[in-house]
Tab-separated table of C-alpha atoms and ligand atoms in Angstrom:
chain	number	residue	atom	x	y	z
A	1	MET	CA	0.000	0.000	0.000
A	2	SER	CA	1.164	3.470	-0.742
A	3	ASP	CA	1.480	6.417	1.581
A	4	ILE	CA	-1.294	8.989	1.381
A	5	ILE	CA	0.151	11.335	4.013
A	6	THR	CA	3.858	11.886	4.574
A	7	VAL	CA	5.190	14.252	7.177
A	8	LYS	CA	8.918	14.895	7.529
A	9	ASN	CA	10.515	16.977	10.256
A	10	LEU	CA	7.439	19.082	10.904
A	11	VAL	CA	7.982	21.966	13.310
A	12	GLU	CA	5.401	24.531	14.418
A	13	VAL	CA	6.328	27.546	16.479
A	14	TYR	CA	3.479	29.933	17.291
A	15	SER	CA	4.054	33.681	17.171
A	16	ASP	CA	4.402	33.826	20.973
A	17	GLY	CA	7.334	31.415	20.740
A	18	THR	CA	5.465	28.233	21.813
A	19	LYS	CA	6.980	25.246	20.041
A	20	ALA	CA	3.790	23.207	19.698
A	21	VAL	CA	5.224	20.612	17.309
A	22	ASP	CA	8.873	19.738	17.613
A	23	ASP	CA	10.293	17.875	14.624
A	24	ILE	CA	7.842	15.056	14.005
A	25	SER	CA	7.833	12.605	11.104
A	26	PHE	CA	5.266	9.946	10.237
A	27	ASN	CA	3.359	8.479	7.342
A	28	VAL	CA	-0.183	7.240	6.847
A	29	GLN	CA	-1.012	4.606	4.258
A	30	GLU	CA	-3.940	4.763	1.909
A	31	GLY	CA	-7.024	3.205	3.521
A	32	GLU	CA	-5.450	3.138	6.952
A	33	PHE	CA	-7.056	4.104	10.260
A	34	PHE	CA	-4.229	6.083	11.842
A	35	GLY	CA	-4.199	7.721	15.236
A	36	PHE	CA	-2.439	10.396	17.229
A	37	LEU	CA	-2.764	9.631	20.926
A	38	GLY	CA	-1.666	12.178	23.481
A	39	PRO	CA	-2.666	14.315	26.450
A	40	ASN	CA	-3.961	17.870	26.339
A	41	GLY	CA	-1.445	20.281	24.872
A	42	ALA	CA	0.588	17.553	23.136
A	43	GLY	CA	0.327	19.197	19.719
A	44	LYS	CA	-2.465	17.129	18.153
A	45	SER	CA	-4.721	19.974	17.010
A	46	THR	CA	-1.758	21.956	15.743
A	47	THR	CA	-0.687	19.008	13.589
A	48	ILE	CA	-4.194	18.423	12.251
A	49	LYS	CA	-4.624	22.118	11.426
A	50	ILE	CA	-1.410	22.069	9.406
A	51	LEU	CA	-2.341	18.854	7.574
A	52	THR	CA	-5.736	20.290	6.672
A	53	THR	CA	-4.229	23.565	5.362
A	54	LEU	CA	-5.778	25.692	8.128
A	55	LEU	CA	-2.470	26.639	9.686
A	56	ARG	CA	0.858	27.342	8.019
A	57	LYS	CA	3.783	25.165	9.070
A	58	THR	CA	6.964	26.708	10.394
A	59	SER	CA	9.133	24.088	8.694
A	60	GLY	CA	9.110	20.532	7.377
A	61	THR	CA	7.857	18.672	4.329
A	62	ILE	CA	4.264	17.500	4.052
A	63	LYS	CA	2.488	15.698	1.244
A	64	VAL	CA	-1.191	14.800	1.280
A	65	ALA	CA	-2.255	12.509	-1.574
A	66	GLY	CA	0.924	13.467	-3.384
A	67	LEU	CA	0.044	17.175	-3.166
A	68	ASP	CA	2.087	19.859	-1.477
A	69	ILE	CA	0.412	21.279	1.596
A	70	PHE	CA	1.212	24.881	0.654
A	71	ASN	CA	1.183	25.056	-3.141
A	72	ASP	CA	-1.764	22.703	-3.674
A	73	ALA	CA	-3.922	23.686	-0.693
A	74	ALA	CA	-7.099	24.231	-2.731
A	75	GLN	CA	-6.833	20.791	-4.322
A	76	ILE	CA	-6.176	19.169	-0.967
A	77	ARG	CA	-9.294	20.758	0.501
A	78	LYS	CA	-11.405	19.062	-2.170
A	79	ILE	CA	-10.368	15.576	-1.170
A	80	ILE	CA	-10.285	15.876	2.601
A	81	GLY	CA	-13.017	16.058	5.203
A	82	VAL	CA	-12.306	17.776	8.513
A	83	GLN	CA	-14.019	17.558	11.857
A	84	SER	CA	-12.392	20.077	14.144
A	85	GLN	CA	-12.201	19.783	17.912
A	86	GLU	CA	-14.838	22.482	18.445
A	87	THR	CA	-18.150	21.663	16.760
A	88	THR	CA	-18.944	23.896	13.831
A	89	VAL	CA	-22.657	23.131	13.838
A	90	ASP	CA	-24.951	26.148	13.270
A	91	GLY	CA	-27.586	25.995	15.990
A	92	ASP	CA	-30.110	28.085	14.075
A	93	LEU	CA	-30.214	25.577	11.240
A	94	THR	CA	-31.707	22.108	11.298
A	95	GLY	CA	-29.499	19.054	10.963
A	96	ARG	CA	-30.494	18.683	7.337
A	97	GLU	CA	-29.778	22.366	6.610
A	98	ASN	CA	-26.357	22.172	8.237
A	99	ILE	CA	-25.235	19.348	5.949
A	100	THR	CA	-26.884	20.941	2.899
A	101	LEU	CA	-25.042	24.205	3.506
A	102	GLN	CA	-21.749	22.345	3.586
A	103	GLY	CA	-22.658	20.731	0.254
A	104	HIS	CA	-23.130	24.186	-1.242
A	105	PHE	CA	-19.725	25.235	0.064
A	106	HIS	CA	-18.303	22.348	-1.930
A	107	GLN	CA	-20.243	23.534	-4.991
A	108	MET	CA	-22.162	20.285	-5.353
A	109	THR	CA	-25.379	20.292	-7.389
A	110	THR	CA	-28.690	20.599	-5.500
A	111	GLU	CA	-29.652	17.134	-6.656
A	112	ASP	CA	-26.387	15.546	-5.495
A	113	ILE	CA	-26.635	17.332	-2.183
A	114	LYS	CA	-30.150	16.105	-1.505
A	115	LYS	CA	-29.226	12.495	-2.178
A	116	ARG	CA	-26.046	12.714	-0.142
A	117	VAL	CA	-27.733	14.422	2.817
A	118	ASP	CA	-30.312	11.631	3.031
A	119	GLU	CA	-27.548	9.010	3.017
A	120	LEU	CA	-25.539	10.823	5.668
A	121	LEU	CA	-28.492	11.348	8.002
A	122	VAL	CA	-28.978	7.584	7.959
A	123	LEU	CA	-25.277	6.897	8.409
A	124	VAL	CA	-25.050	8.957	11.599
A	125	GLY	CA	-28.500	7.965	12.858
A	126	LEU	CA	-30.057	11.440	12.694
A	127	GLU	CA	-32.980	10.780	10.315
A	128	SER	CA	-35.610	11.359	12.957
A	129	ALA	CA	-33.948	14.547	14.224
A	130	ALA	CA	-33.139	15.910	10.761
A	131	GLU	CA	-35.750	18.697	10.833
A	132	LYS	CA	-34.935	19.872	14.365
A	133	ARG	CA	-32.760	22.896	15.006
A	134	ALA	CA	-29.252	21.769	15.880
A	135	ARG	CA	-29.153	23.947	19.002
A	136	ASN	CA	-31.538	21.455	20.579
A	137	TYR	CA	-29.271	18.504	19.822
A	138	SER	CA	-27.342	16.743	22.586
A	139	GLY	CA	-23.532	16.879	22.555
A	140	GLY	CA	-23.379	13.468	20.923
A	141	MET	CA	-25.872	14.434	18.213
A	142	LYS	CA	-23.895	17.601	17.437
A	143	LYS	CA	-20.713	15.572	17.027
A	144	ARG	CA	-22.534	13.146	14.729
A	145	LEU	CA	-23.893	16.044	12.682
A	146	ASP	CA	-20.407	17.495	12.476
A	147	LEU	CA	-19.152	14.148	11.210
A	148	ALA	CA	-21.893	14.073	8.549
A	149	THR	CA	-21.035	17.582	7.338
A	150	ALA	CA	-17.370	16.601	7.052
A	151	LEU	CA	-18.400	13.745	4.757
A	152	VAL	CA	-20.739	15.544	2.380
A	153	HIS	CA	-18.322	15.704	-0.564
A	154	LYS	CA	-17.173	12.075	-0.165
A	155	PRO	CA	-13.623	12.853	0.960
A	156	LYS	CA	-10.819	10.359	0.406
A	157	ILE	CA	-9.247	11.280	3.716
A	158	LEU	CA	-11.080	12.173	6.892
A	159	PHE	CA	-9.377	14.175	9.651
A	160	LEU	CA	-10.997	13.961	13.065
A	161	ASP	CA	-9.773	16.006	16.010
A	162	GLU	CA	-10.956	14.343	19.217
A	163	PRO	CA	-14.339	13.325	17.775
A	164	THR	CA	-15.584	11.778	21.008
A	165	THR	CA	-14.100	13.979	23.738
A	166	GLY	CA	-16.661	14.778	26.397
A	167	LEU	CA	-19.242	12.309	25.096
A	168	ASP	CA	-20.959	9.673	27.188
A	169	PRO	CA	-19.848	6.067	26.551
A	170	GLN	CA	-22.932	5.268	24.486
A	171	SER	CA	-22.496	8.195	22.070
A	172	ARG	CA	-18.827	7.374	21.899
A	173	SER	CA	-19.389	3.807	20.840
A	174	ALA	CA	-21.977	4.931	18.259
A	175	ILE	CA	-19.353	7.194	16.697
A	176	TRP	CA	-16.809	4.374	16.802
A	177	SER	CA	-19.093	2.175	14.769
A	178	TYR	CA	-19.725	4.862	12.108
A	179	LEU	CA	-16.013	5.444	11.808
A	180	GLU	CA	-15.198	1.754	11.511
A	181	LYS	CA	-17.831	1.440	8.827
A	182	LEU	CA	-16.485	4.401	6.857
A	183	ASN	CA	-12.996	2.984	6.999
A	184	LYS	CA	-13.805	-0.678	6.289
A	185	GLU	CA	-16.701	-0.399	3.855
A	186	ASN	CA	-15.929	2.855	2.084
A	187	GLY	CA	-12.150	2.618	2.268
A	188	ILE	CA	-11.760	6.147	3.622
A	189	THR	CA	-8.367	6.891	5.135
A	190	ILE	CA	-8.878	8.227	8.650
A	191	PHE	CA	-6.513	10.345	10.714
A	192	LEU	CA	-7.853	10.670	14.232
A	193	THR	CA	-6.554	12.364	17.339
A	194	THR	CA	-7.621	11.293	20.788
A	195	GLN	CA	-6.807	11.432	24.483
A	196	TYR	CA	-8.630	8.162	25.009
A	197	LEU	CA	-6.417	5.103	25.200
A	198	GLU	CA	-9.322	2.783	24.707
A	199	GLU	CA	-10.390	4.637	21.570
A	200	ALA	CA	-6.924	4.519	20.023
A	201	ASP	CA	-6.611	0.855	20.930
A	202	LYS	CA	-9.960	-0.098	19.450
A	203	LEU	CA	-9.935	1.927	16.229
A	204	CYS	CA	-6.413	2.564	15.070
A	205	LYS	CA	-4.466	0.111	13.002
A	206	ARG	CA	-1.371	2.160	13.658
A	207	LEU	CA	-0.747	5.140	15.859
A	208	SER	CA	1.826	7.546	17.108
A	209	ILE	CA	1.941	8.623	20.705
A	210	ILE	CA	2.642	12.317	21.014
A	211	ASP	CA	3.701	14.270	24.071
A	212	ALA	CA	4.956	17.843	24.341
A	213	GLY	CA	5.272	18.213	20.582
A	214	LYS	CA	7.290	15.036	20.046
A	215	ILE	CA	6.377	11.558	18.872
A	216	VAL	CA	7.492	9.206	21.624
A	217	ALA	CA	6.399	5.881	20.095
A	218	SER	CA	4.756	4.558	16.921
A	219	GLY	CA	3.322	1.232	15.853
A	220	SER	CA	0.207	-0.896	15.975
A	221	PRO	CA	-1.494	-1.056	19.379
A	222	SER	CA	-0.442	-4.673	19.806
A	223	GLU	CA	3.175	-3.970	18.837
A	224	LEU	CA	3.348	-1.093	21.273
A	225	LYS	CA	1.872	-3.127	24.101
A	226	ALA	CA	4.023	-6.161	23.357
A	227	ASP	CA	7.038	-3.903	23.598
A	228	ILE	CA	6.250	-3.378	27.286
A	229	GLY	CA	6.891	-7.094	27.728
A	230	ALA	CA	5.171	-7.318	31.073
A	231	ASP	CA	1.955	-7.041	33.004
A	232	SER	CA	1.687	-4.475	35.739
A	233	ILE	CA	0.714	-4.665	39.376
A	234	ARG	CA	-0.207	-1.373	40.988
A	235	ILE	CA	0.105	-1.357	44.728
A	236	SER	CA	-1.111	1.327	47.028
A	237	LEU	CA	0.090	1.313	50.602
A	238	GLU	CA	-1.612	2.855	53.587
A	239	ASN	CA	1.571	4.733	54.381
A	240	CYS	CA	3.380	5.057	51.106
A	241	SER	CA	6.077	7.488	52.152
A	242	ARG	CA	7.085	5.374	55.146
A	243	ASP	CA	6.901	1.909	53.563
A	244	ASN	CA	7.727	2.561	49.916
A	245	ALA	CA	11.460	1.794	50.080
A	246	LYS	CA	11.090	-1.293	52.235
A	247	ALA	CA	8.308	-2.672	50.027
A	248	LYS	CA	10.439	-2.217	46.928
A	249	GLU	CA	13.344	-4.051	48.621
A	250	LEU	CA	11.074	-7.015	49.317
A	251	ILE	CA	9.567	-7.142	45.846
A	252	LYS	CA	12.914	-6.744	44.072
A	253	THR	CA	14.055	-10.204	45.089
A	254	MET	CA	11.041	-11.975	43.604
A	255	ASN	CA	11.167	-14.002	40.400
A	256	ASN	CA	10.058	-12.548	37.071
A	257	VAL	CA	10.024	-8.957	38.286
A	258	ASN	CA	11.216	-6.734	35.423
A	259	GLN	CA	10.935	-3.291	36.857
A	260	ILE	CA	9.611	-1.483	39.933
A	261	VAL	CA	8.650	2.169	39.637
A	262	ASP	CA	7.104	4.793	41.880
A	263	SER	CA	3.668	5.666	40.597
A	264	GLU	CA	0.685	7.685	41.710
A	265	GLU	CA	-0.757	4.684	43.596
A	266	CYS	CA	2.612	4.206	45.329
A	267	ILE	CA	4.413	1.407	43.518
A	268	THR	CA	3.956	-0.222	40.130
A	269	VAL	CA	5.642	-3.541	39.456
A	270	TYR	CA	6.158	-4.764	35.886
A	271	ALA	CA	6.511	-8.511	35.632
A	272	LYS	CA	5.925	-11.443	33.342
A	273	ASN	CA	2.882	-13.450	34.454
A	274	ALA	CA	2.160	-10.919	37.127
A	275	GLY	CA	-1.025	-12.726	38.157
A	276	LEU	CA	1.102	-15.398	39.830
A	277	LEU	CA	3.134	-12.850	41.713
A	278	ILE	CA	0.323	-11.057	43.483
A	279	ALA	CA	-0.086	-13.588	46.271
A	280	ASP	CA	3.667	-13.530	46.951
A	281	ILE	CA	3.701	-9.751	47.156
A	282	VAL	CA	0.732	-9.583	49.483
A	283	ARG	CA	2.231	-12.247	51.745
A	284	ALA	CA	5.675	-10.662	51.844
A	285	LEU	CA	4.387	-7.176	52.642
A	286	ASP	CA	1.941	-8.524	55.165
A	287	SER	CA	4.594	-10.421	57.095
A	288	SER	CA	6.702	-7.258	57.241
A	289	ASP	CA	3.775	-5.294	58.648
A	290	ILE	CA	3.399	-3.148	55.564
A	291	ARG	CA	-0.284	-2.402	55.166
A	292	ILE	CA	-1.672	-2.517	51.655
A	293	SER	CA	-4.775	-0.549	50.745
A	294	SER	CA	-5.217	-2.006	47.280
A	295	VAL	CA	-3.618	-4.067	44.586
A	296	THR	CA	-4.711	-3.911	40.961
A	297	PHE	CA	-3.424	-6.017	38.157
A	298	SER	CA	-3.532	-5.201	34.472
A	299	GLN	CA	-2.164	-6.441	31.231
A	300	PRO	CA	-0.284	-3.785	29.306
A	301	SER	CA	-2.394	-0.937	28.002
A	302	LEU	CA	-1.447	1.983	25.804
A	303	ASP	CA	-1.248	3.951	29.020
A	304	ASP	CA	1.618	1.733	30.141
A	305	VAL	CA	3.242	2.430	26.793
A	306	PHE	CA	2.799	6.148	27.414
A	307	MET	CA	4.140	5.733	30.950
A	308	LYS	CA	7.191	3.875	29.727
A	309	HIS	CA	8.095	6.613	27.254
A	310	THR	CA	7.154	9.706	29.228
A	311	GLY	CA	7.050	8.692	32.897
A	312	LYS	CA	3.486	10.068	33.058
A	313	ARG	CA	-0.017	8.800	32.600
A	314	ILE	CA	-2.579	10.187	30.192
A	315	ARG	CA	-5.239	11.597	32.431
A	316	THR	CA	-8.744	10.905	31.159
A	317	GLU	CA	-11.871	9.598	32.758
A	318	GLU	CA	-11.001	6.064	31.610
A	319	LEU	CA	-8.375	6.019	34.309
A	320	VAL	CA	-10.894	6.631	37.021
A	321	LYS	CA	-12.383	3.259	36.226
A	322	ALA	CA	-9.676	1.061	37.717
A	323	PRO	CA	-8.613	-2.038	35.831
A	324	SER	CA	-9.897	-5.277	37.314
A	325	ALA	CA	-9.424	-4.867	41.054
A	326	ILE	CA	-8.151	-8.121	42.377
A	327	TRP	CA	-7.723	-7.336	45.984
A	328	GLY	CA	-8.508	-4.488	48.305
A	329	GLY	CA	-10.577	-1.341	48.107
A	330	ALA	CA	-11.191	1.244	45.452
A	331	ARG	CA	-8.379	3.302	44.026
A	332	ARG	CA	-8.615	6.913	45.124
B	401	ADP	P1	-3.580	19.288	21.702
B	401	ADP	O1	-4.528	19.423	20.549
B	401	ADP	O2	-2.776	18.031	21.659
B	401	ADP	O3	-4.258	19.477	23.013
B	401	ADP	P2	-2.501	21.808	20.704
B	401	ADP	O4	-1.956	21.504	19.353
B	401	ADP	O5	-3.823	22.476	20.761
B	401	ADP	O6	-2.492	20.465	21.580
B	401	ADP	O7	-1.474	22.708	21.499
B	401	ADP	C1	-0.089	22.413	21.567
B	401	ADP	C2	0.622	23.521	22.331
B	401	ADP	O8	0.550	24.739	21.603
B	401	ADP	C3	0.022	23.829	23.694
B	401	ADP	O9	1.069	24.176	24.553
B	401	ADP	C4	-0.876	25.011	23.417
B	401	ADP	O10	-1.043	25.800	24.572
B	401	ADP	C5	-0.084	25.743	22.358
B	401	ADP	N1	-0.934	26.544	21.429
B	401	ADP	C6	-2.014	26.096	20.731
B	401	ADP	N2	-2.523	27.069	19.957
B	401	ADP	C7	-1.735	28.153	20.144
B	401	ADP	C8	-1.720	29.495	19.620
B	401	ADP	N3	-2.621	29.904	18.728
B	401	ADP	N4	-0.756	30.334	20.069
B	401	ADP	C9	0.178	29.930	20.967
B	401	ADP	N5	0.218	28.692	21.498
B	401	ADP	C10	-0.713	27.810	21.100
B	402	MG	MG1	-6.554	19.594	20.563
């Protein structure tokens, strides 16, 4: 498969001196579902704005469908669809009118627009709300309408900037299924940014993890997770500051332990077959009078990948839901 987006050494420095994107390179293949995963302020929107010709790059080389981002901007705009982070829905217009208006912007014929609008309303499940003013739509409906308007001219490449941020889980999974359909059935190349690990993991065939303007890791979700090479056990202690060092001493001597790091819970242990180790850890700490408040076990997630490369966690509501709690009380 050939590359449809190539980015080499992209740098973006805003006029106030903020280096939002710091020398990133990546490529997206035709038909691929590609993701940019990173926390707030990582540089995701900046990158997407440059790729969609809305913002001028400071330096670097970018090709979209073989076209130059600066010289061929008008041609690029014809073949891409863009859903920006802020919804662009016009509340005074109905859902149908919003999509129709976008069709006119793309200079489609009235007949083509009508047919396409009907199709899109079905695709995003807004047929029954089509004649309602968009200001009365829920957040999820607005995002779905935004997605439909981005698709009106049948783009080859769809750029989505955090399409599900702030949505409830149900609306989020509805959007996931429309996106998967567009990618699998219609062969649209999708470039998506997200802060949600679960979203990147589920949708993206390949992704780059971005933090503070730099790409810290790239690959398929399974490659990235396999690279961690270990499960994790997160241990929180009743008195972390007092017992942390002693607990680490005890755990260090156990078999199959790869790495022990300080983490927000207190201690995170990376180990092969960590499930087998939990009982040993609990017993050892218990017999040394170190009181544990909880132990959670998880197989590697993209958050562990992020942690490994940045020493931080991506903070989203997904993290509030603890992974399967094996022993002890709730986290935080
Ligand atoms: P993300 O979309 O990943 O949250 P952004 O691309 O929006 O990140 O922002 C990257 C960095 O650039 C942040 O530090 C942000 O504050 C900064 N930034 C974004 N837009 C501007 C701007 N117009 N002027 C100056 N700094 C900006
Ligand atoms: Mg953003």
